[in-house]
């Protein structure tokens, strides 16, 4: 069995008389995104601060690659600690320093790199995070989203192996939230770090997480993949997840996955004998991110969701996102041919809507140039009453083909 | 029945707890000072020490000299009228120089810097603490004591004697303005008395005091700001305010106490 990168073994932490963490056992594995969720005051940040040594457990031990921190020599622990970066909930930027100095600070203080090399690395991170215009400004002169990106740039400038994110998307609007999560996932792929994140941004945070840890009344209520948490059906946890999920996906305005499931069950109950079809729409968000950057790629997804919602709601369809960039739409009482026609009409609408909108947006404000490709895919299929949602998605993925595209090499829509 | 013994027990418990807290804080302050002091000599400190010396020393020089000037002038005025009664106006230069160099210079300079730069140290570090910037330093592998406290202690130890020297010099000039220019004492006598009465032992004593006060003020002020989040009497912005007040008050009290102790050793 794989040795966890970080392991909490019977960790208890008290503040005065209050026990915040009570005999916690959990594992964090290398190269995974682990998301910690839980109600307010359940010790999520406390847990994160134990990983980097800002807090020490009253009982129990924390292990790095199988070795207890308490048994490590100071230099060994310092080496581990240097490989961890921490993104604070309130960013904790140095407010008397400019953006450049904030990002350069860890390199200046902890490395022997010369000025030229530091400047080069800092400017690279600043450009990666689209902060070029903010280089000489102070944190108080920036928007919340920009401050978050500066904090992210500072956290990543030393190429850490582990990055701890304490509520990285708190206080952001849905587009910014998705942008930040896109950035995290993008940089995790690019730099290959292990991410531990506290976030409640359902559903997106679950789409990017390999494992979920649910803190519940001082202990670990669940640890494992998100889908497993839903399957287990522990009443209190289920209720908590549903309360986070709500009825609507904030970014796209589509149904939440829970609400979608309820609609689907209700539809099967009412009209199980009638024909039903479905379509799985998708855009490759990671490819778009590379081409357009965080904001425009999230805009594509948002626009696709809004168009899907608007177009198919009118004919009685209902839709929800089932991964970061996949939208499943159910067409009640429509056979396969009707569904195909609907999707084709929708594809024509998309050409004039989403793609043009994104092209205009990119041409107006980006320094990346206007050359980019967008492919929107759809898989249309018939649905039988015994099909689970997961099965429908599988079928949809197998049948996906491009229904709408913009290719700048060919001068626009095709 | 149990009212009286209960009150007495509570009284002694309060005294005991208070004493324990004070002793605990003294111990913590001593460890804090020791740890911060040994980190002065680590690498990458020169820039921070220079910057803090500018902030604590250079920026305080004007106010210190202003206070020095008027202290010298008022001394000149008071001592002139006192010495006239004994017919020893000629000793005005000696009286002003000795009282400034041995006592008033180091003490008033330290109090002025505690009020100006010490309060700023406590407030700045307190805000860094409350906005998690100190935790951020730690997470980046930067020792907060090394980065925040050591340069301030070093800068204070450099600045206090220099500012004391400025204070003494300007104070003597202030005494000259009132004693000689305004009240007509002989200028030659004034400066001769200043020169003849001041020995190296006096100047060295004044500088030793300045060094001690510099260490005390910087350590107390940084300590108050650094641990402002652990205060029981206030949180957030209030804790920073209280830390700043405590920093200045405790510094001033300790300056006067240590002045007595150092003076008694120097005598």
XYZ file of C-alpha atoms in Angstrom:
681
model
C 0.000 0.000 0.000
C 1.232 3.487 -0.887
C 2.808 5.385 2.033
C 0.935 8.642 2.567
C 2.929 11.805 2.035
C 1.399 13.254 5.190
C -0.404 11.270 7.820
C -2.289 12.374 10.926
C -2.233 9.673 13.559
C -4.577 10.100 16.547
C -4.077 13.854 16.532
C -5.890 15.839 19.191
C -5.752 19.615 19.535
C -7.362 21.668 22.270
C -7.638 25.408 22.733
C -8.194 26.006 26.443
C -11.059 23.667 27.260
C -12.332 23.283 23.702
C -11.265 20.207 21.763
C -11.070 21.211 18.106
C -9.487 18.083 16.666
C -10.374 14.894 18.469
C -8.260 11.854 17.706
C -7.963 12.618 13.991
C -6.593 10.005 11.591
C -6.178 10.909 7.952
C -3.810 10.485 5.045
C -2.731 12.800 2.259
C -1.170 11.193 -0.798
C 1.444 12.553 -3.159
C 0.365 14.268 -6.391
C -3.297 14.313 -5.383
C -5.712 17.118 -4.658
C -7.201 16.532 -1.223
C -10.080 18.785 -0.245
C -11.101 19.296 3.350
C -14.689 20.341 3.982
C -16.707 20.696 7.140
C -18.950 23.079 9.004
C -17.507 26.305 10.425
C -15.422 25.789 13.540
C -14.692 22.117 12.882
C -10.958 22.747 12.762
C -10.224 22.783 9.036
C -7.689 25.613 9.216
C -6.306 24.180 12.458
C -5.696 20.924 10.632
C -3.944 22.697 7.779
C -1.764 24.672 10.192
C -0.603 21.427 11.792
C 0.774 20.274 8.442
C 3.143 23.226 8.169
C 3.975 23.334 11.863
C 2.207 26.577 12.750
C 0.401 24.502 15.384
C 1.547 21.406 17.188
C -0.737 18.569 18.297
C -1.481 18.135 21.985
C -1.669 14.386 21.442
C -0.851 12.072 18.577
C 1.633 12.591 15.792
C 1.986 13.873 12.256
C 4.095 11.833 9.880
C 5.908 12.970 6.740
C 6.589 10.084 4.386
C 6.104 7.710 7.292
C 8.376 9.507 9.765
C 6.922 11.334 12.778
C 7.710 15.045 12.774
C 8.419 14.875 16.516
C 11.286 12.457 15.851
C 12.849 14.549 13.087
C 15.970 16.638 13.573
C 15.428 20.352 13.231
C 17.223 20.502 9.871
C 15.217 17.562 8.515
C 11.945 19.208 9.523
C 13.102 22.533 8.064
C 13.795 20.772 4.753
C 10.273 19.353 4.741
C 8.789 22.679 5.706
C 10.596 24.467 2.915
C 8.889 22.182 0.427
C 5.457 23.365 1.601
C 3.734 26.584 0.602
C 0.676 27.970 2.346
C -1.973 30.138 0.752
C -3.713 31.957 3.580
C -7.450 32.569 3.601
C -6.880 36.332 3.830
C -3.798 36.079 1.547
C -1.428 37.464 4.254
C 0.378 39.592 1.681
C 2.975 42.013 3.016
C 1.033 45.235 2.701
C 4.074 47.495 2.815
C 5.640 45.758 -0.193
C 4.737 45.953 -3.876
C 3.427 42.929 -5.751
C 6.896 42.297 -7.172
C 8.544 42.444 -3.757
C 5.872 40.197 -2.254
C 6.492 37.521 -4.868
C 10.277 37.949 -4.702
C 10.382 37.873 -0.911
C 10.688 34.087 -0.341
C 13.447 33.845 -2.963
C 15.367 36.793 -1.533
C 15.148 35.487 2.005
C 15.587 31.760 1.617
C 17.808 31.257 -1.419
C 21.220 32.372 -2.604
C 20.012 33.224 -6.098
C 21.399 36.386 -7.633
C 19.216 39.398 -8.410
C 18.926 38.628 -12.128
C 17.758 35.084 -11.504
C 15.270 36.191 -8.840
C 13.864 38.893 -11.126
C 13.511 36.361 -13.933
C 11.674 33.819 -11.803
C 9.410 36.428 -10.250
C 8.455 37.924 -13.607
C 7.730 34.431 -14.939
C 5.272 33.738 -12.123
C 3.777 37.211 -12.453
C 3.195 36.643 -16.163
C 1.854 33.119 -15.543
C -0.763 34.568 -13.249
C -1.560 37.534 -15.494
C -0.387 40.103 -12.953
C 1.792 42.162 -15.292
C -0.183 45.337 -14.788
C 0.016 45.041 -10.984
C 3.783 44.605 -10.621
C 4.507 47.965 -9.000
C 1.281 48.276 -7.054
C 0.648 47.577 -3.374
C -1.768 44.820 -2.264
C -4.304 47.346 -0.958
C -4.571 48.793 -4.475
C -5.653 45.453 -5.968
C -9.000 43.694 -6.230
C -9.668 40.611 -4.094
C -9.154 38.279 -7.045
C -5.837 39.887 -7.941
C -4.656 39.712 -4.346
C -5.466 36.013 -4.383
C -3.416 35.587 -7.540
C -0.493 37.470 -5.984
C -0.685 35.155 -2.991
C -0.766 32.197 -5.368
C 2.254 33.563 -7.269
C 4.137 34.006 -3.989
C 3.209 30.487 -2.884
C 4.370 28.955 -6.169
C 7.532 30.992 -6.770
C 9.706 28.576 -4.795
C 8.349 25.548 -6.723
C 6.925 23.842 -3.634
C 6.100 20.135 -3.534
C 3.040 20.639 -1.369
C 0.683 23.617 -1.461
C -1.886 24.183 1.267
C -4.850 26.315 0.210
C -6.970 27.743 3.013
C -10.289 28.657 1.401
C -8.720 30.055 -1.773
C -12.037 31.074 -3.303
C -13.806 32.644 -0.336
C -15.433 35.965 -1.117
C -15.061 35.634 -4.888
C -17.829 35.721 -7.460
C -18.636 32.452 -9.289
C -16.442 33.298 -12.294
C -13.457 34.242 -10.092
C -13.983 31.128 -7.973
C -13.777 28.979 -11.054
C -10.836 30.958 -12.351
C -8.908 30.361 -9.139
C -9.761 26.674 -9.131
C -8.774 26.507 -12.810
C -5.470 28.140 -11.945
C -4.867 25.710 -9.091
C -5.571 22.698 -11.256
C -3.567 24.151 -14.144
C -0.501 24.864 -12.025
C -0.802 21.561 -10.235
C -0.555 19.832 -13.590
C 2.226 22.157 -14.731
C 4.380 22.042 -11.595
C 3.215 18.707 -10.169
C 2.599 19.657 -6.555
C 0.404 17.952 -3.998
C -2.535 20.162 -3.068
C -4.461 20.221 0.175
C -7.386 22.573 0.006
C -10.138 23.848 2.229
C -13.055 24.858 0.066
C -16.829 24.717 -0.069
C -17.215 25.597 -3.716
C -19.386 22.746 -4.753
C -19.519 21.328 -7.355
C -16.261 22.626 -8.823
C -14.030 21.744 -5.919
C -15.160 18.120 -6.129
C -14.539 18.013 -9.852
C -10.887 18.799 -9.275
C -10.373 16.761 -6.073
C -8.972 13.263 -5.948
C -9.963 12.832 -2.323
C -12.347 14.536 0.042
C -11.985 14.723 3.821
C -15.144 15.676 5.686
C -14.473 16.923 9.199
C -17.401 16.174 11.427
C -17.730 17.065 15.124
C -14.002 17.086 15.798
C -13.293 13.896 13.868
C -13.011 12.694 10.299
C -16.535 11.888 9.114
C -15.388 10.652 5.731
C -12.162 10.259 3.794
C -12.070 9.165 0.186
C -13.348 10.077 -3.282
C -16.377 12.377 -3.402
C -18.514 9.868 -5.283
C -17.970 7.425 -2.462
C -19.169 10.010 0.078
C -22.418 10.280 -1.863
C -22.782 6.513 -2.165
C -22.256 5.888 1.565
C -25.403 7.829 2.469
C -24.468 8.729 6.042
C -27.539 10.859 6.904
C -25.768 13.812 8.570
C -23.018 13.995 5.949
C -25.504 13.607 3.135
C -27.552 16.468 4.546
C -24.442 18.631 4.897
C -23.321 17.957 1.325
C -26.809 18.701 0.051
C -26.857 21.980 1.968
C -23.573 22.967 0.307
C -24.749 21.849 -3.100
C -27.998 23.843 -3.083
C -30.303 23.740 -6.071
C -28.317 25.695 -8.594
C -24.816 25.690 -10.013
C -23.644 29.248 -9.267
C -21.446 29.526 -12.336
C -23.784 28.349 -15.058
C -27.238 28.714 -13.530
C -27.874 25.022 -14.299
C -29.342 22.630 -11.757
C -27.066 21.315 -9.036
C -26.243 17.639 -9.304
C -28.555 16.815 -6.388
C -31.410 18.786 -7.927
C -30.743 17.115 -11.280
C -30.913 13.716 -9.628
C -34.244 14.610 -8.029
C -35.637 15.812 -11.384
C -34.438 12.654 -13.086
C -36.000 10.386 -10.449
C -39.273 12.319 -10.629
C -39.285 12.074 -14.436
C -38.750 8.315 -14.341
C -41.577 7.995 -11.834
C -43.973 9.964 -14.028
C -43.136 8.751 -17.490
C -41.068 5.600 -17.358
C -42.869 4.147 -20.362
C -42.172 7.137 -22.614
C -39.103 7.690 -24.739
C -36.348 9.781 -23.238
C -33.103 11.043 -24.734
C -30.075 12.838 -23.401
C -27.079 14.783 -24.626
C -23.693 15.244 -23.001
C -22.076 18.557 -24.010
C -18.455 19.345 -23.299
C -15.634 21.757 -23.923
C -12.010 20.897 -23.119
C -11.444 23.368 -20.329
C -7.758 22.563 -19.868
C -7.091 23.170 -23.585
C -9.077 26.401 -23.478
C -7.149 27.503 -20.393
C -3.875 27.144 -22.286
C -5.238 29.094 -25.239
C -7.344 31.776 -23.621
C -6.289 32.028 -19.995
C -8.341 31.481 -16.861
C -11.006 34.128 -17.295
C -11.990 33.469 -20.911
C -11.994 29.691 -20.457
C -14.377 30.005 -17.510
C -16.475 32.417 -19.603
C -16.797 29.754 -22.317
C -18.065 27.269 -19.768
C -20.415 29.803 -18.234
C -21.802 30.798 -21.620
C -22.267 27.173 -22.665
C -24.150 26.490 -19.422
C -26.360 29.536 -19.802
C -27.171 28.752 -23.429
C -27.930 25.122 -22.606
C -30.167 26.151 -19.759
C -32.041 28.760 -21.759
C -32.424 26.700 -24.915
C -33.484 23.350 -23.502
C -35.547 24.592 -20.539
C -38.044 25.962 -23.054
C -38.716 22.497 -24.384
C -38.898 20.825 -20.971
C -35.290 19.632 -20.774
C -33.122 19.918 -17.682
C -29.347 20.054 -17.339
C -26.526 19.928 -14.825
C -22.738 19.885 -14.833
C -21.330 16.463 -14.008
C -17.672 17.293 -14.247
C -15.867 20.602 -14.641
C -16.580 20.840 -18.337
C -19.375 18.374 -19.074
C -23.066 19.258 -19.088
C -25.684 16.528 -19.211
C -29.117 17.444 -20.576
C -32.129 15.159 -20.393
C -34.880 15.520 -23.003
C -38.046 13.975 -21.557
C -40.492 12.526 -24.109
C -38.089 12.991 -27.033
C -36.807 10.141 -29.151
C -33.272 9.970 -30.477
C -34.063 11.646 -33.810
C -35.832 14.557 -32.146
C -32.966 14.920 -29.708
C -30.430 14.977 -32.549
C -32.400 17.699 -34.321
C -32.575 19.739 -31.140
C -28.837 19.428 -30.603
C -28.149 20.422 -34.230
C -30.325 23.546 -33.878
C -28.599 24.301 -30.609
C -25.202 23.951 -32.331
C -26.202 26.624 -34.869
C -27.250 28.877 -32.011
C -23.914 28.283 -30.282
C -21.956 29.464 -33.331
C -23.611 32.828 -33.138
C -23.638 32.962 -29.356
C -20.891 31.429 -27.308
C -18.115 31.398 -29.872
C -18.701 34.924 -31.136
C -19.038 36.213 -27.615
C -15.733 34.651 -26.585
C -13.975 35.805 -29.761
C -15.133 39.379 -29.128
C -14.080 39.182 -25.495
C -10.635 37.819 -26.321
C -10.042 40.302 -29.134
C -11.112 43.200 -26.934
C -9.033 42.644 -23.864
C -6.300 40.085 -24.295
C -2.669 40.417 -25.183
C -2.593 36.743 -26.214
C -3.782 37.563 -29.708
C -7.043 36.374 -31.126
C -5.971 33.072 -32.596
C -7.601 30.224 -30.705
C -9.748 27.154 -31.366
C -12.923 26.207 -29.538
C -14.531 22.816 -30.032
C -17.901 22.078 -28.468
C -18.752 18.411 -28.438
C -21.991 16.552 -27.826
C -22.957 12.917 -27.478
C -26.650 12.232 -28.054
C -28.210 8.987 -26.854
C -31.409 7.281 -25.913
C -32.067 6.755 -22.225
C -33.776 3.703 -20.820
C -35.502 3.831 -17.410
C -32.951 1.557 -15.788
C -30.010 3.782 -16.820
C -28.257 5.475 -13.917
C -26.912 8.990 -14.440
C -23.362 7.629 -14.402
C -24.303 5.133 -17.143
C -25.873 7.899 -19.264
C -22.680 9.956 -18.938
C -20.582 6.980 -20.007
C -22.766 6.447 -23.051
C -22.634 10.151 -23.872
C -18.829 10.222 -23.676
C -18.619 7.288 -26.062
C -20.804 9.027 -28.625
C -19.365 12.507 -28.448
C -18.607 14.352 -31.648
C -17.856 17.981 -32.484
C -21.048 19.967 -33.023
C -19.663 23.483 -33.111
C -16.203 24.875 -33.620
C -14.282 28.041 -34.100
C -10.887 27.721 -35.741
C -8.900 30.843 -36.279
C -6.752 29.173 -39.009
C -9.864 29.026 -41.149
C -10.920 32.539 -40.345
C -13.778 31.827 -37.982
C -16.747 29.537 -37.603
C -17.048 26.442 -39.698
C -18.740 32.244 58.135
C -16.492 31.464 55.230
C -16.706 35.021 53.833
C -13.512 36.434 55.358
C -11.145 33.525 54.747
C -12.606 33.267 51.220
C -11.799 36.911 50.493
C -8.293 36.565 51.953
C -7.627 33.440 49.897
C -8.931 35.150 46.786
C -6.733 38.176 47.485
C -3.589 36.084 47.871
C -4.564 33.960 44.886
C -4.839 37.139 42.826
C -1.477 38.410 44.060
C 0.073 35.005 43.440
C -1.362 34.702 39.928
C -0.274 38.245 39.097
C 3.233 37.611 40.410
C 3.444 34.364 38.456
C 2.348 36.154 35.302
C 4.894 38.929 35.765
C 7.689 36.442 36.468
C 6.609 34.343 33.496
C 6.620 37.387 31.229
C 10.066 38.411 32.493
C 11.370 34.941 31.665
C 9.711 35.010 28.239
C 11.137 38.481 27.600
C 14.642 37.309 28.530
C 14.414 34.283 26.204
C 12.920 36.467 23.462
C 15.815 38.922 23.790
C 18.412 36.164 23.840
C 17.024 34.388 20.762
C 16.605 37.612 18.823
C 20.073 38.866 19.788
C 21.931 35.782 18.584
C 20.131 36.069 15.253
C 21.488 39.569 14.643
C 24.612 38.026 13.199
C 22.900 35.795 10.619
C 23.217 36.408 6.900
C 20.943 38.809 4.976
C 20.611 41.099 8.021
C 22.604 44.106 6.836
C 19.857 45.507 4.652
C 17.190 45.156 7.342
C 19.455 46.583 10.063
C 20.310 49.577 7.853
C 16.671 50.162 7.068
C 15.670 49.951 10.750
C 18.560 52.193 11.808
C 17.229 54.783 9.388
C 13.705 54.364 10.721
C 14.535 54.278 14.445
C 17.629 56.473 14.450
C 17.715 58.946 11.580
C 14.005 59.661 11.648
C 14.053 60.262 15.414
C 17.035 62.612 15.314
C 15.056 65.809 14.749
C 12.628 65.293 17.618
C 15.449 64.135 19.911
C 17.484 67.268 19.119
C 14.453 69.499 19.620
C 13.806 67.985 23.040
C 17.547 68.202 23.793
C 17.615 71.889 22.878
C 14.745 72.831 25.159
C 15.968 70.558 27.959
C 19.322 72.343 27.809
C 17.601 75.730 27.720
C 15.367 75.035 30.704
C 18.326 73.583 32.603
C 20.290 76.719 31.822
C 17.442 78.861 33.108
C 16.801 76.880 36.317
C 20.445 76.367 37.178
C 21.352 79.995 36.474
C 18.845 81.278 39.045
C 19.839 78.569 41.546
C 23.592 79.146 41.120
C 23.167 82.923 41.359
C 21.921 82.431 44.939
C 25.205 80.741 45.814
C 27.342 83.047 43.722
C 28.566 80.226 41.529
C 27.174 81.111 38.103
C 30.521 80.107 36.661
C 29.671 76.456 37.370
C 26.690 76.642 34.995
C 28.534 74.845 32.171
C 29.631 72.036 34.477
C 26.156 71.556 35.944
C 24.453 71.467 32.576
C 27.025 69.210 30.920
C 27.212 66.715 33.764
C 23.470 66.446 34.275
C 22.896 66.052 30.555
C 25.689 63.587 29.782
C 25.334 61.434 32.874
C 21.583 61.405 33.387
C 19.149 63.447 31.365
C 20.622 62.733 27.942
C 20.333 58.941 27.968
C 17.034 58.882 29.892
C 15.155 61.523 27.910
C 16.492 60.238 24.591
C 15.359 56.713 25.449
C 11.922 57.932 26.514
C 11.554 59.981 23.341
C 12.551 57.053 21.119
C 10.299 54.701 23.068
C 7.403 57.069 22.414
C 8.218 57.598 18.754
C 9.872 54.481 17.388
C 8.998 51.982 20.131
C 5.276 52.519 19.712
C 5.688 52.115 15.956
C 7.613 48.855 16.462
C 4.886 47.414 18.695
C 2.055 48.525 16.406
C 3.753 47.359 13.211
C 4.643 43.929 14.561
C 1.198 43.648 16.182
C -0.516 44.309 12.859
C 1.763 41.814 11.132
C 0.758 39.295 13.774
C -2.977 39.938 13.503
C -3.012 39.826 9.704
C -1.139 36.487 9.751
C 1.882 38.044 8.029
C 4.133 36.629 10.769
C 2.650 33.178 10.140
C 3.241 33.785 6.436
C 6.923 34.455 7.154
C 7.145 31.206 9.067
C 5.466 29.229 6.287
C 7.979 30.653 3.795
C 10.845 29.388 5.916
C 11.773 32.888 7.117
C 12.388 33.075 10.863
C 10.139 35.930 12.073
C 12.427 36.679 15.024
C 15.399 36.934 12.701
C 13.590 39.041 10.134
C 11.481 41.314 12.359
C 12.997 41.525 15.830
C 16.766 41.103 15.487
C 17.232 44.056 13.087
C 15.192 46.317 15.373
C 17.274 45.363 18.416
C 20.499 45.880 16.462
C 19.265 49.197 15.070
C 18.276 50.398 18.552
C 21.644 49.448 20.008
C 23.294 51.453 17.213
C 20.888 54.404 17.323
C 20.400 55.051 21.037
C 24.021 56.051 21.850
C 24.254 58.186 18.701
C 21.016 59.984 19.444
C 22.080 60.397 23.057
C 25.269 62.081 21.822
C 23.174 64.417 19.661
C 20.893 65.143 22.620
C 23.846 65.948 24.872
C 25.472 68.206 22.295
C 22.312 70.121 21.458
C 21.403 70.293 25.169
C 24.738 71.946 25.935
C 24.084 74.422 23.132
C 20.593 75.037 24.633
C 22.212 75.768 27.991
C 24.581 78.158 26.211
C 21.659 80.001 24.590
C 19.906 80.701 27.895
C 22.963 80.952 30.151
C 25.238 82.966 27.891
C 23.178 84.591 25.137
C 20.059 85.433 27.146
C 21.333 85.774 30.727
C 24.833 87.047 30.070
C 27.132 84.434 31.604
C 30.631 84.502 30.167
C 30.900 82.273 27.088
C 34.512 81.293 27.719
C 33.758 80.285 31.297
C 30.775 78.234 30.138
C 32.728 76.215 27.604
C 35.805 75.918 29.812
C 33.624 74.465 32.587
C 31.940 72.068 30.176
C 35.301 70.846 28.917
C 37.035 70.614 32.276
C 34.242 68.951 34.212
C 33.369 66.268 31.702
C 35.550 63.184 31.914
C 35.601 60.053 29.787
C 34.012 58.193 32.671
C 30.923 60.413 32.436
C 30.613 60.029 28.689
C 31.180 56.272 28.862
C 28.558 55.966 31.623
C 26.027 57.846 29.498
C 26.698 55.612 26.521
C 26.437 52.439 28.625
C 23.041 53.621 29.793
C 22.015 54.378 26.210
C 23.010 50.850 25.146
C 21.042 49.298 27.993
C 18.002 51.475 27.253
C 18.220 50.637 23.549
C 18.138 46.922 24.281
C 15.287 47.317 26.777
C 13.077 49.559 24.614
C 13.455 47.512 21.418
C 13.003 44.205 23.196
C 9.942 45.301 25.183
C 8.266 46.957 22.209
C 8.882 44.039 19.840
C 7.778 41.570 22.520
C 4.505 43.410 23.105
C 3.713 43.527 19.389
C 4.865 39.973 18.689
C 2.609 38.443 21.317
C -0.316 40.847 21.066
C -2.557 37.984 19.880
C -2.085 36.280 23.244
C -3.419 39.203 25.259
C -6.362 38.385 27.481
C -7.672 41.953 27.572
C -8.324 42.528 23.885
C -8.362 41.022 20.425
C -7.739 42.297 16.918
C -7.187 46.034 16.532
C -7.770 46.564 20.235
C -4.954 44.171 21.101
C -2.596 46.182 18.868
C -3.629 49.399 20.625
C -3.162 47.846 24.056
C 0.179 46.342 23.031
C 1.366 49.763 21.877
C 0.326 51.420 25.139
C 1.943 48.641 27.194
C 5.098 48.859 25.102
C 5.567 52.573 25.793
C 4.550 52.440 29.472
C 6.648 49.380 30.304
C 9.608 50.791 28.370
C 9.464 54.085 30.271
C 9.167 52.376 33.644
C 12.006 49.982 32.837
C 14.157 52.867 31.583
C 13.860 54.599 34.960
C 14.369 51.408 36.977
C 17.365 50.316 34.944
C 18.741 53.874 35.095
C 18.934 53.563 38.851
C 20.482 50.096 38.671
C 23.101 51.061 36.055
C 23.925 54.311 37.847
C 24.508 52.456 41.108
C 26.890 50.074 39.320
C 28.734 52.945 37.646
C 29.236 54.969 40.802
